[in-house]
Coordinates of C-alpha atoms in Angstrom, one line a residue:
Chain A
M839 CA 107.7 132.3 103.6
K840 CA 109.1 130.3 100.7
D841 CA 109.3 126.6 101.2
V842 CA 112.9 125.6 100.9
S843 CA 114.8 122.6 102.2
R844 CA 116.9 123.6 105.2
L845 CA 118.9 120.5 104.8
K846 CA 119.7 121.4 101.2
S847 CA 120.6 125.0 102.1
V848 CA 123.0 123.9 104.9
L849 CA 124.7 121.4 102.6
E850 CA 125.0 123.6 99.6
K851 CA 126.5 126.3 101.8
G852 CA 129.2 123.8 102.8
G853 CA 127.9 123.3 106.3
F854 CA 128.1 120.0 108.3
A855 CA 124.5 119.0 108.4
V856 CA 122.7 117.5 111.3
T857 CA 119.6 115.5 110.9
S858 CA 117.6 113.4 113.4
E859 CA 114.6 111.2 113.5
C860 CA 111.1 111.3 114.7
G861 CA 109.1 108.1 114.8
P862 CA 105.3 108.9 114.5
P863 CA 103.1 107.4 117.3
K864 CA 101.0 104.3 117.2
G865 CA 98.0 106.6 117.5
A866 CA 96.4 109.7 116.2
D867 CA 97.5 112.3 118.8
P868 CA 99.3 115.1 117.0
Q869 CA 100.9 116.2 120.4
A870 CA 102.9 113.0 120.4
V871 CA 104.7 114.2 117.2
L872 CA 105.0 117.8 118.4
R873 CA 106.5 116.8 121.8
K874 CA 109.3 114.9 120.0
T875 CA 109.7 117.8 117.6
E876 CA 110.2 120.3 120.4
L877 CA 113.1 118.2 121.8
L878 CA 114.8 118.6 118.4
R879 CA 114.1 122.2 117.7
G880 CA 117.3 124.2 117.2
K881 CA 119.4 121.0 117.7
V882 CA 119.2 119.7 114.1
D883 CA 118.7 121.0 110.6
S884 CA 116.0 118.6 109.6
V885 CA 114.0 115.8 111.0
N886 CA 113.5 112.5 109.3
V887 CA 110.0 111.1 109.8
T888 CA 109.9 107.4 109.6
D889 CA 107.3 105.5 107.5
N890 CA 105.7 102.7 109.5
Q891 CA 109.1 101.6 110.6
T892 CA 109.7 98.0 111.4
A893 CA 106.4 97.5 109.5
I894 CA 104.3 98.6 112.5
V895 CA 101.2 100.6 111.8
R896 CA 101.8 104.2 112.9
M897 CA 100.6 107.7 112.0
S898 CA 101.4 108.3 108.4
S899 CA 104.8 109.9 107.7
L900 CA 103.2 112.4 105.4
A901 CA 100.8 113.6 108.0
A902 CA 103.5 113.8 110.7
C903 CA 105.7 115.7 108.3
C904 CA 102.9 118.2 107.8
L905 CA 102.6 118.7 111.6
I906 CA 106.4 119.2 111.9
K907 CA 106.4 121.6 109.0
K908 CA 103.7 123.6 110.6
A909 CA 105.7 123.7 113.8
G910 CA 108.5 125.4 111.8
L911 CA 111.0 122.5 111.4
D912 CA 112.2 121.0 108.1
P913 CA 110.9 117.5 107.8
V914 CA 112.5 114.7 105.7
L915 CA 109.6 112.5 104.4
Q916 CA 110.7 108.9 104.6
M917 CA 108.8 106.8 102.1
V918 CA 109.0 103.0 101.8
V919 CA 108.1 101.1 98.7
R920 CA 106.7 98.2 100.8
D921 CA 103.2 99.6 101.1
R922 CA 102.5 101.7 98.0
N923 CA 102.7 101.1 94.3
R924 CA 104.0 103.6 91.8
I925 CA 100.7 105.3 91.5
A926 CA 100.4 106.0 95.3
L927 CA 104.1 106.8 95.7
Q928 CA 104.2 109.4 92.9
S929 CA 100.9 110.8 94.1
D930 CA 102.2 111.3 97.6
I931 CA 105.3 113.0 96.3
L932 CA 103.1 115.5 94.5
G933 CA 101.0 116.0 97.6
A934 CA 104.0 116.3 99.9
S935 CA 105.5 119.0 97.6
A936 CA 102.2 120.8 97.5
I937 CA 102.1 121.2 101.2
G938 CA 105.7 122.4 101.3
I939 CA 107.6 119.3 102.3
R940 CA 111.0 119.6 100.5
N941 CA 112.9 116.5 101.5
V942 CA 112.2 112.8 100.8
L943 CA 114.2 109.7 101.7
C944 CA 113.4 106.8 99.4
L945 CA 113.6 103.4 101.1
S946 CA 112.8 99.8 100.6
G947 CA 111.3 99.5 104.1
D948 CA 111.5 96.7 106.7
H949 CA 109.8 93.6 105.5
Q950 CA 106.2 93.2 106.6
S951 CA 106.9 90.0 108.4
F952 CA 108.7 91.9 111.1
G953 CA 105.8 94.1 112.1
N954 CA 102.3 93.9 113.6
Q955 CA 100.7 93.1 110.2
P956 CA 102.6 90.1 109.1
D957 CA 99.6 89.0 106.9
A958 CA 99.9 92.1 104.8
V959 CA 100.9 92.0 101.1
G960 CA 104.3 93.5 100.4
V961 CA 103.9 95.8 97.4
F962 CA 107.5 96.4 96.2
D963 CA 106.2 97.6 92.8
L964 CA 109.2 99.9 92.5
D965 CA 112.4 99.3 94.5
S966 CA 114.1 102.1 96.3
I967 CA 116.5 102.9 93.5
Q968 CA 113.7 103.0 90.9
F969 CA 111.8 105.3 93.3
V970 CA 114.7 107.7 93.6
Q971 CA 114.9 107.8 89.9
A972 CA 111.2 108.4 89.6
V973 CA 111.3 111.3 92.1
R974 CA 114.2 112.9 90.3
N975 CA 112.5 112.5 86.9
M976 CA 109.4 114.1 88.4
R977 CA 111.4 117.0 89.7
D978 CA 113.9 117.6 87.0
Q979 CA 112.1 116.6 83.9
G980 CA 108.5 117.0 85.1
I981 CA 107.6 113.5 84.0
I982 CA 106.2 110.5 85.8
V983 CA 107.2 106.8 85.3
G984 CA 106.3 106.0 81.7
G985 CA 107.1 109.5 80.6
E986 CA 103.8 111.4 80.9
P987 CA 104.3 115.1 81.8
L988 CA 103.2 116.7 85.0
S989 CA 101.4 120.1 85.1
H990 CA 103.8 121.2 87.8
P991 CA 106.9 119.4 89.0
P992 CA 107.4 118.7 92.7
D993 CA 110.3 120.3 94.5
M994 CA 112.1 117.6 96.5
F995 CA 115.6 117.3 97.8
T996 CA 115.9 113.6 97.3
G997 CA 117.8 111.1 99.5
A998 CA 118.5 107.4 99.8
A999 CA 119.9 105.2 102.5
A1000 CA 123.1 103.1 102.3
N1001 CA 124.3 100.3 104.5
P1002 CA 128.0 100.0 104.4
F1003 CA 127.9 97.0 106.8
A1004 CA 125.7 94.5 104.9
D1005 CA 126.9 91.9 102.4
P1006 CA 128.3 91.4 99.9
M1007 CA 130.9 93.9 101.0
D1008 CA 132.3 94.5 97.5
F1009 CA 128.9 95.3 96.1
R1010 CA 127.9 97.9 98.7
V1011 CA 129.6 100.7 96.9
V1012 CA 128.2 99.6 93.6
R1013 CA 124.7 99.9 95.1
L1014 CA 125.6 103.3 96.5
A1015 CA 126.7 104.4 93.0
K1016 CA 123.4 103.1 91.6
K1017 CA 121.5 105.2 94.1
I1018 CA 123.5 108.3 93.3
N1019 CA 123.3 107.7 89.6
A1020 CA 119.5 107.3 90.0
G1021 CA 119.6 110.8 91.3
A1022 CA 120.0 110.8 95.1
D1023 CA 121.1 114.3 96.2
F1024 CA 121.9 113.0 99.7
I1025 CA 122.7 109.7 101.4
Q1026 CA 122.0 108.8 105.0
T1027 CA 123.9 105.7 106.2
Q1028 CA 123.0 102.9 108.5
C1029 CA 124.3 103.4 112.1
I1030 CA 128.0 103.4 112.3
Y1031 CA 129.7 101.4 115.1
N1032 CA 132.5 99.9 113.1
M1033 CA 134.4 102.9 112.0
E1034 CA 137.2 100.9 110.3
R1035 CA 134.7 99.1 108.1
F1036 CA 132.9 102.4 107.4
D1037 CA 136.2 104.0 106.4
R1038 CA 136.9 101.2 104.0
W1039 CA 133.5 101.6 102.3
L1040 CA 133.8 105.4 102.1
G1041 CA 137.3 105.1 100.8
I1042 CA 136.1 103.1 97.8
A1043 CA 133.2 105.5 97.4
R1044 CA 135.6 108.4 97.4
D1045 CA 137.8 106.7 94.8
R1046 CA 134.8 106.4 92.6
G1047 CA 134.1 110.1 92.9
L1048 CA 130.8 109.4 94.6
T1049 CA 131.4 111.7 97.6
E1050 CA 131.5 114.5 95.1
K1051 CA 128.2 113.6 93.5
A1052 CA 126.0 113.4 96.6
Y1053 CA 126.1 114.6 100.2
I1054 CA 126.8 111.7 102.5
L1055 CA 125.6 111.9 106.1
G1056 CA 126.9 109.3 108.5
G1057 CA 124.3 107.6 110.6
V1058 CA 124.8 107.2 114.4
T1059 CA 122.6 105.7 117.1
P1060 CA 123.5 106.2 120.8
L1061 CA 123.4 102.9 122.6
K1062 CA 121.2 102.9 125.7
S1063 CA 122.7 99.8 127.3
A1064 CA 125.0 96.9 126.8
G1065 CA 121.9 94.8 126.2
M1066 CA 120.9 97.0 123.3
A1067 CA 124.4 96.7 121.8
R1068 CA 124.2 92.9 122.0
Y1069 CA 120.8 92.9 120.5
M1070 CA 121.8 95.1 117.6
K1071 CA 124.8 92.9 116.9
T1072 CA 123.0 89.6 117.0
R1073 CA 119.4 90.4 116.1
V1074 CA 119.5 93.2 113.6
S1075 CA 120.6 92.2 110.1
G1076 CA 123.2 94.4 108.5
M1077 CA 124.3 95.9 111.8
D1078 CA 128.0 95.7 112.7
V1079 CA 128.6 96.3 116.4
P1080 CA 132.2 95.3 117.3
D1081 CA 132.8 93.2 120.4
Q1082 CA 135.1 95.9 121.7
L1083 CA 132.2 98.3 121.8
I1084 CA 130.0 95.9 123.6
R1085 CA 132.7 95.3 126.2
R1086 CA 133.1 99.0 126.7
M1087 CA 129.3 99.3 127.4
E1088 CA 129.5 96.3 129.7
G1089 CA 132.5 97.9 131.5
V1090 CA 130.4 100.6 133.1
S1091 CA 127.6 100.2 135.7
K1092 CA 124.0 99.9 134.4
D1093 CA 123.1 103.5 135.5
K1094 CA 126.1 104.9 133.6
Q1095 CA 125.5 103.0 130.3
R1096 CA 123.3 105.7 128.7
E1097 CA 126.0 108.2 129.4
E1098 CA 128.6 105.9 127.9
G1099 CA 126.4 105.3 124.9
I1100 CA 126.2 109.1 124.3
S1101 CA 130.0 109.4 124.7
I1102 CA 130.6 106.7 122.1
C1103 CA 128.2 108.4 119.8
V1104 CA 129.9 111.8 120.3
E1105 CA 133.3 110.2 119.5
T1106 CA 131.9 108.7 116.3
I1107 CA 130.6 112.1 115.2
E1108 CA 134.0 113.7 116.0
R1109 CA 135.6 111.1 113.7
L1110 CA 133.0 111.6 111.0
K1111 CA 133.6 115.4 111.1
Q1112 CA 137.2 114.7 110.3
T1113 CA 136.4 112.2 107.5
P1114 CA 136.8 113.6 103.9
G1115 CA 133.6 113.0 102.0
I1116 CA 131.3 113.1 105.0
R1117 CA 129.0 116.1 104.9
G1118 CA 126.9 115.6 107.9
V1119 CA 125.5 113.3 110.5
H1120 CA 122.2 111.6 111.0
I1121 CA 121.5 111.0 114.7
M1122 CA 118.9 108.3 115.1
A1123 CA 118.2 108.2 118.8
I1124 CA 115.4 105.6 118.8
E1125 CA 112.7 106.7 121.2
W1126 CA 115.3 108.8 122.9
E1127 CA 115.0 112.2 121.3
E1128 CA 116.1 113.8 124.6
A1129 CA 119.6 112.6 123.9
V1130 CA 119.9 114.4 120.5
G1131 CA 120.5 117.9 122.0
E1132 CA 123.2 116.6 124.3
I1133 CA 124.9 114.7 121.6
A1134 CA 124.8 117.7 119.2
E1135 CA 126.1 120.0 122.0
R1136 CA 129.0 117.7 123.0
A1137 CA 129.9 117.0 119.4
G1138 CA 130.3 120.7 118.8
L1139 CA 127.4 120.9 116.4
L1140 CA 125.6 123.7 118.1
P1141 CA 124.3 126.3 117.4
R1142 CA 122.9 125.2 114.1
P1143 CA 123.5 127.8 111.3
V1144 CA 120.9 130.4 110.6
I1145 CA 119.7 130.1 107.0
D1146 CA 118.8 133.5 105.5
D1147 CA 116.1 132.4 103.1
Q1148 CA 114.0 130.9 105.9
Chain B
M1449 CA 105.9 72.7 88.3
I1450 CA 103.0 73.8 90.5
T1451 CA 103.5 72.8 94.1
A1452 CA 100.8 72.3 96.7
Q1453 CA 100.2 70.9 100.1
Q1454 CA 97.2 69.1 101.5
K1455 CA 94.8 71.2 103.7
P1456 CA 94.4 70.1 107.3
I1457 CA 92.0 67.1 107.5
D1458 CA 89.6 69.0 109.8
E1459 CA 89.3 71.9 107.3
I1460 CA 88.6 69.4 104.5
R1461 CA 86.0 67.5 106.6
G1462 CA 84.3 70.8 107.5
M1463 CA 83.8 71.6 103.9
L1464 CA 82.4 68.2 103.2
V1465 CA 79.7 68.2 105.9
P1466 CA 76.7 68.7 103.6
Y1467 CA 77.6 65.9 101.2
K1468 CA 76.9 62.2 101.2
R1469 CA 78.6 60.9 98.1
I1470 CA 82.0 62.3 97.6
L1471 CA 84.6 61.7 94.8
V1472 CA 88.1 62.4 95.9
L1473 CA 89.8 63.4 92.7
G1474 CA 93.6 63.3 92.3
C1475 CA 95.9 64.6 89.6
A1476 CA 98.9 62.6 88.4
S1477 CA 100.9 65.7 87.3
C1478 CA 102.6 68.4 89.3
V1479 CA 100.8 67.7 92.6
A1480 CA 101.8 64.0 92.3
E1481 CA 105.5 65.1 91.9
C1482 CA 105.2 67.2 95.1
A1483 CA 103.4 64.3 96.9
A1484 CA 100.2 66.3 97.6
G1485 CA 97.6 65.0 95.2
G1486 CA 98.8 62.1 93.1
Q1487 CA 97.2 58.7 93.0
K1488 CA 98.9 57.6 96.2
E1489 CA 97.9 60.7 98.2
T1490 CA 94.4 60.5 96.8
A1491 CA 94.0 56.9 98.0
M1492 CA 95.4 57.8 101.4
L1493 CA 93.2 60.8 101.9
A1494 CA 90.1 58.9 100.8
S1495 CA 90.9 56.2 103.2
T1496 CA 91.4 58.6 106.1
L1497 CA 88.1 60.3 105.3
R1498 CA 86.3 57.0 105.2
M1499 CA 87.9 56.0 108.5
K1500 CA 86.9 59.3 110.2
A1501 CA 83.4 59.0 108.8
K1502 CA 83.1 55.5 110.2
M1503 CA 84.4 56.5 113.6
N1504 CA 81.8 59.3 113.7
N1505 CA 79.0 57.1 112.4
E1506 CA 78.5 59.3 109.3
D1507 CA 76.6 57.7 106.5
V1508 CA 78.7 58.7 103.5
I1509 CA 80.2 57.1 100.4
I1510 CA 83.8 58.2 99.6
Q1511 CA 85.5 57.0 96.5
E1512 CA 88.6 58.0 94.7
H1513 CA 89.8 58.5 91.2
T1514 CA 92.9 60.1 89.6
L1515 CA 93.2 62.0 86.3
D1516 CA 96.4 62.3 84.4
R1517 CA 95.9 66.0 84.3
Q1518 CA 93.1 67.7 86.1
C1519 CA 93.8 71.0 84.4
V1520 CA 93.3 69.7 80.8
K1521 CA 89.9 69.5 79.4
D1522 CA 90.6 66.4 77.4
F1523 CA 91.2 64.5 80.7
V1524 CA 88.5 66.2 82.7
V1525 CA 85.9 65.2 80.2
T1526 CA 86.5 61.5 81.0
L1527 CA 84.7 62.1 84.4
D1528 CA 81.5 62.4 82.5
D1529 CA 80.7 58.7 82.9
I1530 CA 81.1 58.6 86.7
I1531 CA 80.5 62.1 88.1
G1532 CA 76.7 61.6 88.2
S1533 CA 77.1 59.2 91.1
Y1534 CA 78.4 61.9 93.4
D1535 CA 77.1 65.0 95.0
A1536 CA 80.5 66.6 95.6
V1537 CA 84.1 66.4 94.2
L1538 CA 87.0 66.9 96.6
S1539 CA 89.8 67.9 94.2
L1540 CA 93.4 67.2 94.9
G1541 CA 94.4 69.2 91.9
C1542 CA 96.0 72.6 92.0
G1543 CA 93.8 75.7 91.8
A1544 CA 93.7 75.3 88.0
G1545 CA 92.6 71.7 88.3
V1546 CA 89.8 72.5 90.8
Q1547 CA 88.5 75.2 88.5
A1548 CA 88.9 73.2 85.3
V1549 CA 86.6 70.5 86.9
A1550 CA 84.2 73.1 88.2
E1551 CA 84.1 74.8 84.8
M1552 CA 83.1 71.6 83.0
F1553 CA 80.6 70.3 85.6
S1554 CA 78.7 73.3 86.7
E1555 CA 76.1 71.3 88.6
I1556 CA 78.4 69.8 91.2
P1557 CA 80.4 71.5 94.0
V1558 CA 84.1 71.1 93.6
I1559 CA 86.0 71.5 96.9
P1560 CA 89.7 72.2 97.1
G1561 CA 91.6 69.7 99.2
L1562 CA 95.0 71.4 98.6
N1563 CA 96.5 74.7 99.1
T1564 CA 98.3 75.6 95.9
E1565 CA 101.6 77.1 96.7
F1566 CA 104.0 78.2 94.0
I1567 CA 105.9 77.4 90.8
G1568 CA 109.0 75.7 91.9
E1569 CA 111.5 72.9 91.7
T1570 CA 112.0 69.7 93.6
R1571 CA 115.4 70.4 95.0
A1572 CA 115.8 67.3 97.1
Q1573 CA 113.6 64.5 98.5
G1574 CA 110.9 66.3 100.4
L1575 CA 112.1 69.8 99.5
W1576 CA 110.4 72.1 97.1
V1577 CA 111.5 75.7 96.5
E1578 CA 109.8 78.6 94.8
N1579 CA 111.7 80.2 92.0
C1580 CA 109.2 81.6 89.5
L1581 CA 106.3 84.0 89.8
G1582 CA 105.2 83.6 86.2
C1583 CA 105.6 87.3 85.6
G1584 CA 105.2 87.0 81.8
D1585 CA 108.5 88.8 81.1
C1586 CA 111.5 86.6 82.0
M1587 CA 114.4 88.5 83.3
L1588 CA 116.7 85.6 84.2
Y1589 CA 119.3 86.5 81.6
Y1590 CA 119.9 89.8 83.2
F1591 CA 120.1 88.4 86.7
G1592 CA 122.3 85.4 86.0
G1593 CA 119.6 82.8 86.2
V1594 CA 118.4 83.8 89.7
C1595 CA 115.0 85.5 89.8
P1596 CA 114.9 88.5 92.2
L1597 CA 111.1 88.6 91.9
A1598 CA 110.5 85.1 93.1
R1599 CA 113.5 84.7 95.4
C1600 CA 114.2 88.2 97.0
S1601 CA 111.8 88.8 99.8
K1602 CA 111.5 92.5 98.7
Q1603 CA 111.4 91.7 95.0
L1604 CA 114.3 94.1 94.5
F1605 CA 115.4 94.7 90.9
N1606 CA 118.4 96.6 92.1
G1607 CA 119.4 94.8 95.2
P1608 CA 120.7 93.7 97.6
C1609 CA 119.0 95.5 100.4
G1610 CA 120.9 96.4 103.7
G1611 CA 119.7 93.2 105.3
S1612 CA 121.8 90.8 103.4
V1613 CA 124.3 89.1 105.7
G1614 CA 126.5 86.1 105.1
G1615 CA 124.4 85.2 102.1
K1616 CA 121.2 85.1 104.1
C1617 CA 118.0 87.2 104.0
E1618 CA 117.1 89.4 106.9
I1619 CA 113.6 87.9 107.2
N1620 CA 114.8 84.5 108.2
P1621 CA 118.3 82.9 108.4
D1622 CA 116.9 79.8 106.5
V1623 CA 116.2 82.0 103.5
D1624 CA 119.1 82.5 101.1
C1625 CA 119.7 86.1 99.8
A1626 CA 118.8 85.9 96.2
W1627 CA 121.0 88.9 95.5
Q1628 CA 124.1 87.2 97.0
K1629 CA 123.4 84.4 94.5
I1630 CA 122.9 86.8 91.6
I1631 CA 126.1 88.6 92.4
D1632 CA 128.0 85.3 92.9
R1633 CA 126.8 83.9 89.6
L1634 CA 127.4 87.0 87.5
S1635 CA 130.9 87.3 89.0
R1636 CA 131.6 83.8 87.9
F1637 CA 130.6 84.7 84.3
G1638 CA 132.5 88.0 84.4
A1639 CA 129.2 89.8 83.9
L1640 CA 128.8 91.7 87.1
D1641 CA 128.9 95.0 85.1
R1642 CA 125.4 94.1 84.1
L1643 CA 124.3 95.2 87.5
E1644 CA 125.9 98.6 87.3
T1645 CA 123.0 99.9 85.3
I1646 CA 119.7 100.6 86.9
Y1647 CA 117.1 98.0 86.1
P1648 CA 113.9 99.9 85.2
P1649 CA 110.5 99.6 86.8
K1650 CA 108.9 96.3 85.9
N1651 CA 106.1 96.1 83.4
W1652 CA 103.5 94.4 85.6
S1653 CA 100.8 94.5 83.0
R1654 CA 102.4 91.3 81.7
K1655 CA 101.5 89.6 85.0
Q1656 CA 98.3 91.2 86.4
G1657 CA 97.8 94.6 84.8
G1658 CA 95.6 93.2 82.1
G1659 CA 93.3 91.1 84.3
P1660 CA 93.3 87.3 84.1
R1661 CA 95.8 86.2 81.5
K1662 CA 95.4 83.9 78.6
I1663 CA 97.6 82.6 75.8
I1664 CA 96.0 82.2 72.4
R1665 CA 98.0 80.3 69.8
E1666 CA 96.2 80.1 66.5
D1667 CA 98.7 77.6 65.2
Q1668 CA 97.7 75.2 67.9
Q1669 CA 94.0 75.6 67.5
R1670 CA 91.9 73.3 65.4

């Protein structure tokens, strides 16, 4: 079997891609990864594997990707620049490619002060945009940072994240443009709760021709409870949860809130499917992988297309 | 300037336990400006240490002295006449001051009384802020006079990250988002287009890649 990116194949064939997320465990048990993976099998095209998210020590993203790959799914290797300098980042790109991982998402990473190692040094040698550029140069030109040639280039469908909801508002599209100009093939956005604001951002991106240059996947996260909605609004920087949505969650009894959260998520996906320039959806059901299948089903995203070359 | 803060008194006393004749050595430069190790703070710390020693019936001699600049050999050398009377120096200089004294007087322990913090400015009475990492390759022109290295929590050269909200950094609402400031300033100068191009990876060899740095100026040498 040739190693190809399923995500890339689906997108290049004009399909509406579906990705989801698997957070590796705070431990060394491979079954913890594989259990989550099974919940996603057949429901999504590719699985993002987070890299010590919220700066908490977890099984390495690369190792978890390897487990997921062996299980027959298409992993997206998330890599943050917080913990590794350019030597380690580029080395891991080569290693990931060598074991058949075909997607990478280049991120800054949550600041180390948020996690369980607040005394750690933050490396931030490259930033996420420089990292995207480095991966693209490795792949397309066969060179590393500084220009030295590689004996064999890595094969990586390269992605970056975008947050349409952070400030300064006017500059968010400029930053998206920089990521795409750096070489991002695909973009996964921050969770969308404020569709109007998202549409404004995407409209500017469309006007600049950016939606033609990269595949943009809208991010969604099902709310588990009204409390979670309030928490995300007030405690998570760069997250825009409109009051109206919080009231909607509060309007149903506690035991129905998960269901309501899924409904909101499905409605968002329905709107994203109708939005020109959106090429897929990234479902981040945080520690709630069980919900992904139902969301995909109800949003009319199943069955996932069969890709011939896999 | 270099900023610093005094270490907790118990930590200082802990390090001084083995010594009986102690010179508390201040520095009248940067650490005086940031009210950590100037003549006044040196006198106050020496007095506190004497008081504590007395209360604990410790038989020690603690005296104080302040140099104009503890990090400059020409000033450090003036200690030659008095240093023989002591068996330890408690330095209230920055890390450079401590080491300059230690370098010159290899026989005597030099104990740091301060935690050296950062290169910064005195923004208001009692407020010092970090704004330079001494990277050896100043980028302030490009970023409108606001250093993303020193002032962005993630040292982004192509910011801002997705955590910038209302001009504040995600790590703490007390921290300004440097990138908001960069964008605001460049907008004012009509130079925002400077940020459309990707700023390349930093050459860190100017900061740490070549090991400890030194500046050699032959025109200044005699």
